[in-house]
Tab-separated table of C-alpha atoms in Angstrom:
chain	number	residue	atom	x	y	z
A	18	MET	CA	-73.423	41.376	-23.209
A	19	LEU	CA	-73.183	41.599	-27.023
A	20	ARG	CA	-70.870	44.078	-28.218
A	21	THR	CA	-72.083	44.418	-31.896
A	22	ALA	CA	-73.406	44.328	-33.936
A	23	LEU	CA	-104.963	14.594	-22.872
A	24	ALA	CA	-110.358	10.363	-21.355
A	25	ARG	CA	-110.306	7.939	-24.183
A	26	ASP	CA	-113.756	9.050	-25.343
A	27	ALA	CA	-112.401	12.369	-26.034
A	28	ALA	CA	-109.473	11.704	-27.764
A	29	LEU	CA	-111.140	8.789	-29.666
A	30	LEU	CA	-113.557	11.723	-30.856
A	31	LEU	CA	-110.238	14.043	-31.170
A	32	LEU	CA	-108.407	11.476	-33.466
A	33	LEU	CA	-111.323	10.951	-35.751
A	34	SER	CA	-111.732	14.608	-36.194
A	35	LEU	CA	-108.224	15.038	-37.362
A	36	PRO	CA	-107.217	14.788	-41.043
A	37	LEU	CA	-104.916	11.431	-41.277
A	38	THR	CA	-101.627	11.373	-42.276
A	39	ALA	CA	-98.218	8.817	-42.215
A	40	CYS	CA	-95.043	10.009	-41.099
A	41	GLY	CA	-92.585	8.285	-42.840
A	42	ASP	CA	-91.244	4.628	-44.348
A	43	ASP	CA	-88.679	2.732	-43.887
A	44	ASP	CA	-86.412	3.865	-46.302
A	45	GLY	CA	-85.724	7.490	-46.389
A	46	PRO	CA	-87.483	10.263	-48.491
A	47	ALA	CA	-85.988	11.940	-51.759
A	48	THR	CA	-84.339	15.438	-50.896
A	49	ASP	CA	-83.311	18.731	-52.167
A	50	PRO	CA	-79.423	18.472	-53.496
A	51	ASP	CA	-78.869	21.272	-51.594
A	52	GLY	CA	-79.943	20.171	-47.986
A	53	GLY	CA	-83.623	20.861	-47.654
A	54	ILE	CA	-86.068	19.253	-45.922
A	55	ALA	CA	-86.865	15.588	-47.278
A	56	GLN	CA	-90.576	15.383	-47.978
A	57	ARG	CA	-91.928	12.406	-46.264
A	58	ASP	CA	-94.281	9.735	-47.319
A	59	ALA	CA	-97.670	10.900	-47.182
A	60	ALA	CA	-99.502	7.056	-47.218
A	61	LEU	CA	-100.552	5.708	-43.727
A	62	PRO	CA	-99.136	2.501	-41.931
A	63	MET	CA	-101.749	-0.274	-43.080
A	64	ASN	CA	-103.375	-2.108	-40.863
A	65	GLU	CA	-100.764	-1.903	-38.282
A	66	PRO	CA	-102.052	-3.844	-34.884
A	67	CYS	CA	-102.302	-2.693	-31.478
A	68	ASP	CA	-102.886	-4.703	-28.733
A	69	ALA	CA	-104.333	-2.341	-26.132
A	70	PRO	CA	-108.034	-0.779	-27.600
A	71	GLY	CA	-108.707	2.076	-26.091
A	72	ALA	CA	-104.528	2.985	-25.490
A	73	LEU	CA	-103.315	6.314	-26.769
A	74	GLU	CA	-99.888	7.560	-27.243
A	75	THR	CA	-97.362	10.187	-29.122
A	76	VAL	CA	-94.836	8.038	-31.287
A	77	ALA	CA	-91.847	9.702	-33.831
A	78	CYS	CA	-92.870	10.851	-36.834
A	79	GLY	CA	-91.390	12.062	-39.739
A	80	LEU	CA	-88.379	14.853	-39.863
A	81	CYS	CA	-88.366	14.379	-36.019
A	82	GLY	CA	-91.739	15.234	-35.110
A	83	THR	CA	-94.575	13.568	-32.753
A	84	VAL	CA	-98.348	12.081	-33.816
A	85	GLN	CA	-100.480	10.899	-30.987
A	86	ARG	CA	-101.738	7.492	-32.288
A	87	PHE	CA	-105.453	5.490	-30.364
A	88	CYS	CA	-106.051	1.398	-30.504
A	89	THR	CA	-109.456	0.869	-31.972
A	90	ALA	CA	-111.328	-2.106	-30.952
A	91	ALA	CA	-110.436	-3.352	-34.230
A	92	GLY	CA	-106.701	-3.481	-32.519
A	93	ILE	CA	-105.676	-1.422	-35.475
A	94	TRP	CA	-103.618	2.206	-34.540
A	95	GLU	CA	-104.917	5.370	-36.175
A	96	TYR	CA	-102.753	7.937	-36.533
A	97	ALA	CA	-103.528	11.831	-35.909
A	98	THR	CA	-101.529	14.233	-37.817
A	99	CYS	CA	-97.503	14.604	-37.416
A	100	GLU	CA	-96.720	17.476	-35.715
A	101	GLY	CA	-93.570	19.691	-34.670
A	102	GLU	CA	-91.411	18.705	-37.495
A	103	SER	CA	-88.684	20.653	-37.458
A	104	GLY	CA	-85.435	18.414	-38.720
A	105	ALA	CA	-83.567	18.651	-42.328
A	106	CYS	CA	-83.977	14.758	-42.985
A	107	GLU	CA	-85.481	11.238	-41.865
A	108	PRO	CA	-83.537	9.372	-39.953
A	109	GLY	CA	-82.056	7.018	-41.988
A	110	ALA	CA	-82.698	8.398	-45.037
A	111	SER	CA	-79.145	8.975	-47.430
A	112	ARG	CA	-78.160	10.879	-50.044
A	113	THR	CA	-75.078	12.134	-52.221
A	114	ALA	CA	-73.851	15.499	-51.508
A	115	ALA	CA	-71.282	17.866	-53.146
A	116	CYS	CA	-68.175	18.470	-50.953
A	117	GLY	CA	-64.477	19.676	-52.185
A	118	ALA	CA	-63.399	20.525	-54.930
A	119	CYS	CA	-66.956	19.517	-56.988
A	120	GLY	CA	-66.145	16.031	-55.115
A	121	SER	CA	-69.327	14.230	-53.549
A	122	ARG	CA	-69.276	11.924	-50.501
A	123	ARG	CA	-72.640	10.435	-48.541
A	124	GLU	CA	-74.803	11.404	-46.152
A	125	VAL	CA	-77.144	10.073	-43.142
A	126	CYS	CA	-79.877	11.590	-41.563
A	127	THR	CA	-78.932	11.153	-37.753
A	128	ALA	CA	-81.446	10.323	-35.050
A	129	SER	CA	-81.698	13.697	-34.767
A	130	CYS	CA	-82.727	14.762	-38.204
A	131	VAL	CA	-79.698	16.068	-38.909
A	132	TRP	CA	-77.393	15.289	-42.102
A	133	GLU	CA	-73.857	13.632	-41.639
A	134	ALA	CA	-70.920	12.918	-43.371
A	135	ALA	CA	-70.588	9.118	-43.447
A	136	SER	CA	-67.654	8.562	-46.575
A	137	GLU	CA	-64.747	10.736	-47.128
A	138	CYS	CA	-65.004	13.368	-49.512
A	139	GLU	CA	-63.978	11.680	-52.924
A	140	SER	CA	-63.637	11.964	-56.830
A	141	GLU	CA	-63.071	15.507	-56.444
A	142	GLY	CA	-61.327	17.713	-59.053
A	143	THR	CA	-57.580	19.314	-59.810
A	144	CYS	CA	-58.229	23.437	-58.147
A	145	GLU	CA	-60.888	25.437	-57.059
A	146	PRO	CA	-63.301	27.220	-59.858
A	147	GLY	CA	-61.734	30.490	-59.951
A	148	GLU	CA	-58.342	30.451	-59.398
A	149	ILE	CA	-55.725	30.913	-61.789
A	150	VAL	CA	-52.409	29.737	-62.562
A	151	ARG	CA	-49.189	30.659	-64.527
A	152	THR	CA	-47.719	27.630	-66.505
A	153	ARG	CA	-44.873	25.640	-68.887
A	154	ASP	CA	-47.764	22.842	-69.395
A	155	GLY	CA	-48.558	23.071	-72.729
A	156	CYS	CA	-46.749	25.194	-74.336
A	157	SER	CA	-42.878	25.025	-76.264
A	158	ALA	CA	-42.223	27.780	-75.423
A	159	GLY	CA	-43.154	30.339	-72.493
A	160	GLN	CA	-45.464	30.273	-69.908
A	161	ARG	CA	-49.344	30.835	-70.515
A	162	ASP	CA	-52.646	31.175	-67.549
A	163	LEU	CA	-55.414	28.657	-67.202
A	164	ARG	CA	-57.568	28.929	-64.866
A	165	CYS	CA	-60.156	26.903	-63.063
A	166	THR	CA	-64.214	25.506	-64.114
A	167	ASP	CA	-66.891	24.933	-62.288
A	168	GLU	CA	-65.626	21.414	-62.687
A	169	CYS	CA	-62.924	22.093	-60.912
A	170	THR	CA	-60.625	21.698	-63.746
A	171	PHE	CA	-57.962	23.967	-65.664
A	172	GLU	CA	-58.860	25.620	-68.801
A	173	PRO	CA	-56.115	27.657	-70.824
A	174	ILE	CA	-57.384	31.654	-70.702
A	175	SER	CA	-54.228	32.517	-72.799
A	176	GLU	CA	-52.060	31.928	-75.402
A	177	CYS	CA	-47.981	30.922	-74.405
A	178	GLU	CA	-45.572	33.793	-74.478
A	179	VAL	CA	-42.147	34.215	-73.910
A	180	GLU	CA	-41.315	37.222	-71.301
A	181	THR	CA	-37.992	38.076	-71.492
A	182	CYS	CA	-36.605	40.474	-68.738
A	183	GLU	CA	-33.540	41.977	-68.296
A	184	THR	CA	-31.947	41.517	-64.563
A	185	PRO	CA	-31.832	38.022	-64.090
A	186	GLY	CA	-32.714	37.543	-60.348
A	187	ALA	CA	-35.060	40.500	-60.086
A	188	THR	CA	-38.624	39.716	-58.880
A	189	GLU	CA	-41.445	42.281	-58.879
A	190	PRO	CA	-44.743	41.823	-57.996
A	191	VAL	CA	-48.002	42.227	-61.120
A	192	GLY	CA	-51.863	41.822	-61.046
A	193	CYS	CA	-53.396	38.587	-61.859
A	194	GLY	CA	-56.513	37.116	-62.826
A	195	MET	CA	-59.599	38.701	-60.411
A	196	CYS	CA	-58.246	41.504	-58.557
A	197	GLY	CA	-55.316	39.144	-57.218
A	198	THR	CA	-51.816	39.862	-57.099
A	199	ARG	CA	-48.312	37.308	-58.207
A	200	GLU	CA	-44.937	37.861	-57.937
A	201	ARG	CA	-42.603	36.898	-61.289
A	202	PHE	CA	-39.124	36.150	-61.117
A	203	CYS	CA	-36.604	36.894	-63.992
A	204	THR	CA	-34.557	33.367	-64.481
A	205	ALA	CA	-31.131	32.762	-65.926
A	206	ALA	CA	-32.580	32.785	-69.238
A	207	ARG	CA	-33.523	36.268	-69.062
A	208	GLU	CA	-37.551	34.543	-69.096
A	209	TRP	CA	-40.298	35.888	-66.541
A	210	GLU	CA	-41.017	32.749	-64.025
A	211	TYR	CA	-44.568	33.290	-61.947
A	212	GLY	CA	-45.980	32.319	-59.060
A	213	PRO	CA	-49.110	31.384	-58.059
A	214	CYS	CA	-51.713	34.449	-58.222
A	215	GLU	CA	-52.834	34.913	-54.730
A	216	GLY	CA	-55.805	37.435	-53.199
A	217	GLN	CA	-57.987	37.654	-55.871
A	218	GLY	CA	-61.680	38.899	-55.684
A	219	GLY	CA	-64.909	37.017	-56.367
A	220	CYS	CA	-65.909	38.345	-59.715
A	221	MET	CA	-64.444	39.434	-62.809
A	222	PRO	CA	-65.189	43.346	-63.318
A	223	GLY	CA	-67.713	44.536	-65.599
A	224	THR	CA	-69.540	41.352	-65.267
A	225	SER	CA	-73.255	39.860	-64.044
A	226	GLN	CA	-75.383	37.764	-63.010
A	227	THR	CA	-78.912	37.159	-60.571
A	228	GLU	CA	-78.187	35.520	-57.159
A	229	ALA	CA	-80.936	34.151	-53.956
A	230	CYS	CA	-80.815	37.177	-52.116
A	231	GLY	CA	-83.716	37.533	-48.417
A	232	PHE	CA	-85.785	34.601	-48.520
A	233	CYS	CA	-86.840	33.061	-51.812
A	234	GLY	CA	-85.754	36.200	-53.621
A	235	GLU	CA	-83.847	36.599	-56.909
A	236	GLN	CA	-81.777	40.240	-57.314
A	237	THR	CA	-79.224	41.097	-60.136
A	238	VAL	CA	-75.434	41.888	-58.844
A	239	ARG	CA	-73.048	43.695	-61.050
A	240	CYS	CA	-69.007	42.509	-60.893
A	241	ASN	CA	-66.861	46.277	-59.679
A	242	ALA	CA	-63.490	47.791	-60.517
A	243	THR	CA	-62.118	45.956	-57.014
A	244	CYS	CA	-63.945	42.376	-58.154
A	245	GLU	CA	-66.456	42.430	-55.820
A	246	TRP	CA	-70.499	41.658	-56.309
A	247	ILE	CA	-72.156	44.566	-55.717
A	248	PRO	CA	-76.210	44.724	-55.890
A	249	SER	CA	-77.925	46.709	-58.471
A	250	GLY	CA	-81.583	46.534	-57.936
A	251	GLU	CA	-84.260	45.350	-55.588
A	252	CYS	CA	-84.220	41.638	-54.030
A	253	THR	CA	-87.990	40.807	-55.825
A	254	GLY	CA	-90.067	37.490	-55.184
A	255	ALA	CA	-88.761	37.101	-51.357
A	256	GLY	CA	-91.733	34.983	-49.201
A	257	GLU	CA	-91.538	35.647	-45.531
A	258	CYS	CA	-89.645	33.121	-43.870
A	259	ALA	CA	-86.269	30.832	-44.727
A	260	PRO	CA	-87.789	27.019	-45.444
A	261	GLY	CA	-88.241	24.441	-42.392
A	262	THR	CA	-88.255	27.307	-39.578
A	263	THR	CA	-91.519	27.132	-37.245
A	264	THR	CA	-94.255	30.134	-36.316
A	265	THR	CA	-97.118	30.080	-34.229
A	266	ARG	CA	-100.690	31.970	-34.418
A	267	ALA	CA	-103.326	33.088	-32.792
A	268	CYS	CA	-106.579	30.294	-33.147
A	269	GLY	CA	-108.518	32.656	-30.682
A	270	GLY	CA	-109.540	30.872	-27.115
A	271	GLY	CA	-106.062	31.173	-26.280
A	272	GLU	CA	-104.708	28.678	-28.673
A	273	THR	CA	-102.520	28.492	-30.988
A	274	GLN	CA	-101.138	26.923	-34.149
A	275	PRO	CA	-98.096	26.201	-35.370
A	276	PHE	CA	-96.822	26.779	-38.768
A	277	THR	CA	-93.398	25.741	-40.638
A	278	CYS	CA	-91.838	27.759	-43.785
A	279	ASN	CA	-92.433	25.379	-46.546
A	280	ASP	CA	-89.885	25.387	-49.673
A	281	ALA	CA	-91.595	28.149	-51.486
A	282	CYS	CA	-90.959	30.600	-47.779
A	283	THR	CA	-94.505	30.740	-47.309
A	284	PHE	CA	-95.938	29.722	-43.693
A	285	GLU	CA	-98.225	27.315	-44.025
A	286	PRO	CA	-100.239	25.286	-40.809
A	287	SER	CA	-98.187	22.231	-39.439
A	288	GLY	CA	-100.624	21.265	-36.788
A	289	GLU	CA	-103.686	21.773	-35.500
A	290	CYS	CA	-105.297	24.272	-32.494
A	291	SER	CA	-104.449	23.411	-29.479
A	292	ALA	CA	-104.005	24.429	-25.329
A	293	PRO	CA	-100.015	25.719	-24.941
A	294	THR	CA	-99.193	23.350	-22.424
A	295	GLY	CA	-95.512	24.293	-21.587
A	296	GLY	CA	-92.582	22.011	-20.794
A	297	GLY	CA	-89.599	23.552	-23.072
A	298	ALA	CA	-85.993	23.251	-21.357
A	299	LEU	CA	-83.540	25.930	-21.684
A	300	GLY	CA	-82.101	25.455	-25.726
A	301	GLU	CA	-84.717	23.482	-26.519
A	302	SER	CA	-87.226	24.310	-29.822
A	303	CYS	CA	-90.450	26.064	-29.141
A	304	VAL	CA	-93.333	27.297	-30.000
A	305	ALA	CA	-95.158	29.829	-28.486
A	306	GLY	CA	-96.128	28.878	-24.595
A	307	THR	CA	-94.451	25.913	-25.232
A	308	CYS	CA	-91.269	26.881	-22.803
A	309	ASP	CA	-91.134	25.731	-19.261
A	310	VAL	CA	-91.778	28.446	-16.816
A	311	GLY	CA	-89.051	31.558	-16.519
A	312	LEU	CA	-88.102	31.179	-20.205
A	313	THR	CA	-89.223	32.827	-23.214
A	314	CYS	CA	-89.846	31.362	-26.914
A	315	ASP	CA	-88.030	33.821	-29.008
A	316	GLU	CA	-86.146	33.996	-31.862
A	317	VAL	CA	-83.258	35.625	-32.949
A	318	THR	CA	-82.429	34.465	-35.787
A	319	GLY	CA	-84.425	32.503	-37.630
A	320	VAL	CA	-85.375	29.030	-35.203
A	321	ASP	CA	-87.597	29.087	-32.348
A	322	VAL	CA	-85.519	28.372	-29.098
A	323	CYS	CA	-86.718	28.293	-25.330
A	324	ARG	CA	-84.267	31.330	-23.837
A	325	ALA	CA	-83.508	33.262	-20.432
A	326	PRO	CA	-84.538	37.330	-19.827
A	327	CYS	CA	-81.521	38.799	-18.805
A	328	THR	CA	-79.923	42.652	-18.223
A	329	THR	CA	-76.465	41.197	-17.820
A	330	ASP	CA	-74.447	38.803	-18.704
A	331	GLU	CA	-74.311	36.741	-14.874
A	332	GLN	CA	-77.821	36.078	-15.833
A	333	CYS	CA	-77.094	33.849	-18.367
A	334	VAL	CA	-75.670	29.900	-18.517
A	335	ALA	CA	-71.797	29.812	-18.732
A	336	SER	CA	-70.741	30.005	-22.311
A	337	ALA	CA	-73.917	32.282	-22.788
A	338	TYR	CA	-74.196	36.267	-23.028
A	339	CYS	CA	-76.666	38.955	-22.829
A	340	LEU	CA	-78.152	40.414	-25.905
A	341	GLY	CA	-78.346	43.380	-25.072
A	342	GLU	CA	-81.629	44.464	-27.891
A	343	GLU	CA	-83.194	41.066	-27.048
A	344	GLY	CA	-83.071	41.415	-24.195
A	345	LEU	CA	-82.570	37.371	-23.892
A	346	CYS	CA	-79.850	35.684	-23.004
A	347	SER	CA	-77.388	34.091	-26.315
A	348	ASP	CA	-77.826	29.883	-27.052
A	349	ALA	CA	-74.334	28.159	-25.290
A	350	CYS	CA	-73.913	26.124	-28.806
A	351	THR	CA	-70.888	24.958	-30.138
A	352	ALA	CA	-69.605	25.514	-34.212
A	353	PHE	CA	-69.521	23.124	-36.893
A	354	THR	CA	-70.865	20.157	-34.032
A	355	ASP	CA	-73.876	22.381	-33.727
A	356	ALA	CA	-74.611	20.684	-30.102
A	357	GLY	CA	-76.750	23.308	-28.269
A	358	CYS	CA	-79.145	24.001	-31.584
A	359	PRO	CA	-82.005	22.212	-31.744
A	360	ALA	CA	-82.824	19.499	-34.285
A	361	GLY	CA	-82.512	21.412	-37.700
A	362	ALA	CA	-80.525	24.590	-36.419
A	363	LYS	CA	-77.018	25.081	-36.966
A	364	CYS	CA	-74.701	27.079	-34.219
A	365	ASP	CA	-73.547	30.609	-35.466
A	366	TYR	CA	-71.201	33.089	-34.880
A	367	LEU	CA	-73.010	36.199	-33.674
A	368	GLY	CA	-70.467	38.763	-32.411
A	369	GLU	CA	-67.694	39.115	-29.362
A	370	ALA	CA	-69.336	39.135	-25.804
A	371	ASP	CA	-67.680	42.531	-23.655
A	372	THR	CA	-65.671	40.391	-21.101
A	373	THR	CA	-62.311	40.430	-20.273
A	374	THR	CA	-61.136	37.737	-22.270
A	375	PRO	CA	-62.463	37.339	-25.605
A	376	SER	CA	-65.563	34.655	-26.009
A	377	PRO	CA	-67.721	34.140	-28.533
A	378	VAL	CA	-71.540	35.342	-28.772
A	379	MET	CA	-73.177	32.250	-30.453
A	380	VAL	CA	-77.061	32.010	-31.490
A	381	CYS	CA	-78.675	28.802	-32.888
A	382	SER	CA	-80.011	29.486	-36.320
A	383	ALA	CA	-82.218	28.221	-39.296
A	384	VAL	CA	-80.372	26.444	-42.177
A	385	GLY	CA	-80.591	28.840	-45.209
A	386	SER	CA	-79.146	27.652	-48.845
A	387	GLY	CA	-76.410	30.006	-49.811
A	388	ARG	CA	-73.023	28.672	-49.742
A	389	ALA	CA	-69.710	31.029	-50.462
A	390	ASN	CA	-70.486	34.448	-52.020
A	391	ALA	CA	-74.573	33.820	-51.956
A	392	VAL	CA	-75.798	37.448	-51.534
A	393	CYS	CA	-77.230	37.686	-47.562
A	394	THR	CA	-78.508	39.631	-44.878
A	395	THR	CA	-78.780	37.285	-41.748
A	396	ASN	CA	-77.413	34.037	-40.502
A	397	ALA	CA	-80.724	32.304	-41.864
A	398	GLN	CA	-79.605	32.504	-45.063
A	399	CYS	CA	-76.670	30.671	-44.875
A	400	ALA	CA	-76.161	27.417	-45.681
A	401	ARG	CA	-74.418	24.962	-42.973
A	402	GLY	CA	-71.237	25.981	-41.982
A	403	PHE	CA	-71.765	29.510	-43.302
A	404	SER	CA	-71.979	32.840	-41.665
A	405	CYS	CA	-73.926	36.164	-43.152
A	406	VAL	CA	-70.325	38.368	-43.417
A	407	ILE	CA	-71.457	42.268	-44.095
A	408	GLU	CA	-68.671	44.598	-44.622
A	409	THR	CA	-68.362	48.526	-44.839
A	410	GLY	CA	-69.340	49.094	-48.672
A	411	SER	CA	-70.439	46.085	-49.603
A	412	SER	CA	-73.558	43.928	-49.645
A	413	GLY	CA	-73.503	40.778	-46.960
A	414	ARG	CA	-72.094	37.430	-48.429
A	415	CYS	CA	-72.608	33.860	-46.949
A	416	THR	CA	-69.120	33.220	-46.291
A	417	GLN	CA	-67.512	29.883	-45.079
A	418	VAL	CA	-66.783	29.808	-41.246
A	419	CYS	CA	-62.999	27.953	-40.458
A	420	ASP	CA	-60.797	27.636	-37.479
A	421	GLY	CA	-57.864	24.794	-37.037
A	422	SER	CA	-59.836	21.974	-37.024
A	423	HIS	CA	-62.281	23.136	-40.074
A	424	PRO	CA	-59.615	24.373	-42.399
A	425	CYS	CA	-60.342	26.720	-45.907
A	426	PRO	CA	-60.673	25.242	-49.510
A	427	SER	CA	-57.672	24.973	-51.177
A	428	GLY	CA	-56.136	29.052	-52.354
A	429	GLN	CA	-58.395	30.668	-49.328
A	430	THR	CA	-56.932	31.260	-45.491
A	431	CYS	CA	-58.696	31.448	-42.593
A	432	SER	CA	-58.444	35.189	-41.411
A	433	GLY	CA	-60.714	37.861	-43.508
A	434	GLY	CA	-61.833	41.385	-42.555
A	435	GLY	CA	-65.337	41.764	-41.023
A	436	THR	CA	-66.951	44.702	-39.326
A	437	PRO	CA	-66.433	45.589	-37.169
A	438	PHE	CA	-64.249	42.944	-35.449
A	439	PRO	CA	-60.821	41.187	-37.213
A	440	PHE	CA	-61.227	37.351	-37.672
A	441	PRO	CA	-59.788	34.858	-36.352
A	442	LEU	CA	-60.318	36.115	-33.400
A	443	PRO	CA	-57.842	36.014	-30.662
A	444	GLY	CA	-58.202	33.246	-27.932
A	445	PHE	CA	-61.075	31.205	-29.405
A	446	GLY	CA	-59.540	30.430	-33.192
A	447	LEU	CA	-62.780	31.630	-35.846
A	448	GLY	CA	-62.263	32.892	-39.148
A	449	PHE	CA	-63.656	33.638	-41.917
A	450	CYS	CA	-62.325	31.456	-45.246
A	451	GLY	CA	-60.936	34.209	-47.748
């Protein structure tokens, strides 16, 4: 338990009644630089020959979807509509993505329709945005403070000054930057020498900005005296879903129609009405009525997955636990690799299992756009590699997940304080960067 928180004529008639669209080309689609769903080419394969008039088959298309095609008497394939697209990109597509400290790397779309790094992170800057150091560089005498810009380069934020001290060898902590502290040391020349500014917050007190919230919404946030962003006012303009997530709606006569959430965070039809067929295995992507007997198509964090009903942990497969409030087993997926989740989803930490040995409860989530410090209420609003951490008295923030093989950016440590559990969790080492 979770401690926390289709006969040929009929086929031809069906296909001719459907709108004809293509399902991609070899060059790959343009994509959203923030990792949004790629837009496939709408042009049909032209005059594609086939050898068996009357043949009907299902083939892959678009973003890991499927489409039925029919071989006409003229020996040309006719296509129906590409359905069930759930990936983040079209296999074979490539893009340049941000990484590290203002760096970039080449990513390619795998056969599972997920982005994968194809090169090392290159052209990184010298620092992480917001980092503050005190240095003698650029000073004929004394020291000055430098702050790392959004371009990952240092720029001065104070004048050079000589600060004298009375007791050589003395050390003391002093405030710095955004609610941080650093140690200063009195040298033999009776001048203070400063160490790095550590433990800084996320903002400068008294500043404000607009951030994304909910699904495609906006909200004003203000920086309080402890250097934390606090929501000010309501989240406005929010939609109904996370882009790329799917659901179904009743059409009548027992049929259902799939819908996919678009980039404006609203659901739109992504296929035709049809009767449920069944056949989705445990852990596979689904729409209502498409799971194997005994499984339920449900979503915990924005992505539909075939899950097993339960009342105890023993009714779930290994590495999965019973979510008490849902009455369904969690997902036996793996953080960072997202193994065990449908294409286009990510594996997120949900909480700690109430077991003798500390064990993580993991679920497959939709992939949002929120990165470090973005306001959030669910994991589905955060990008791959980030989870929504909500601390007491603060709004939820997308926070980078880490472990021994996935370190934090320079200047951050893999630890932090989540509520209601500490990080990194003993026994399995997952943590949050902070």
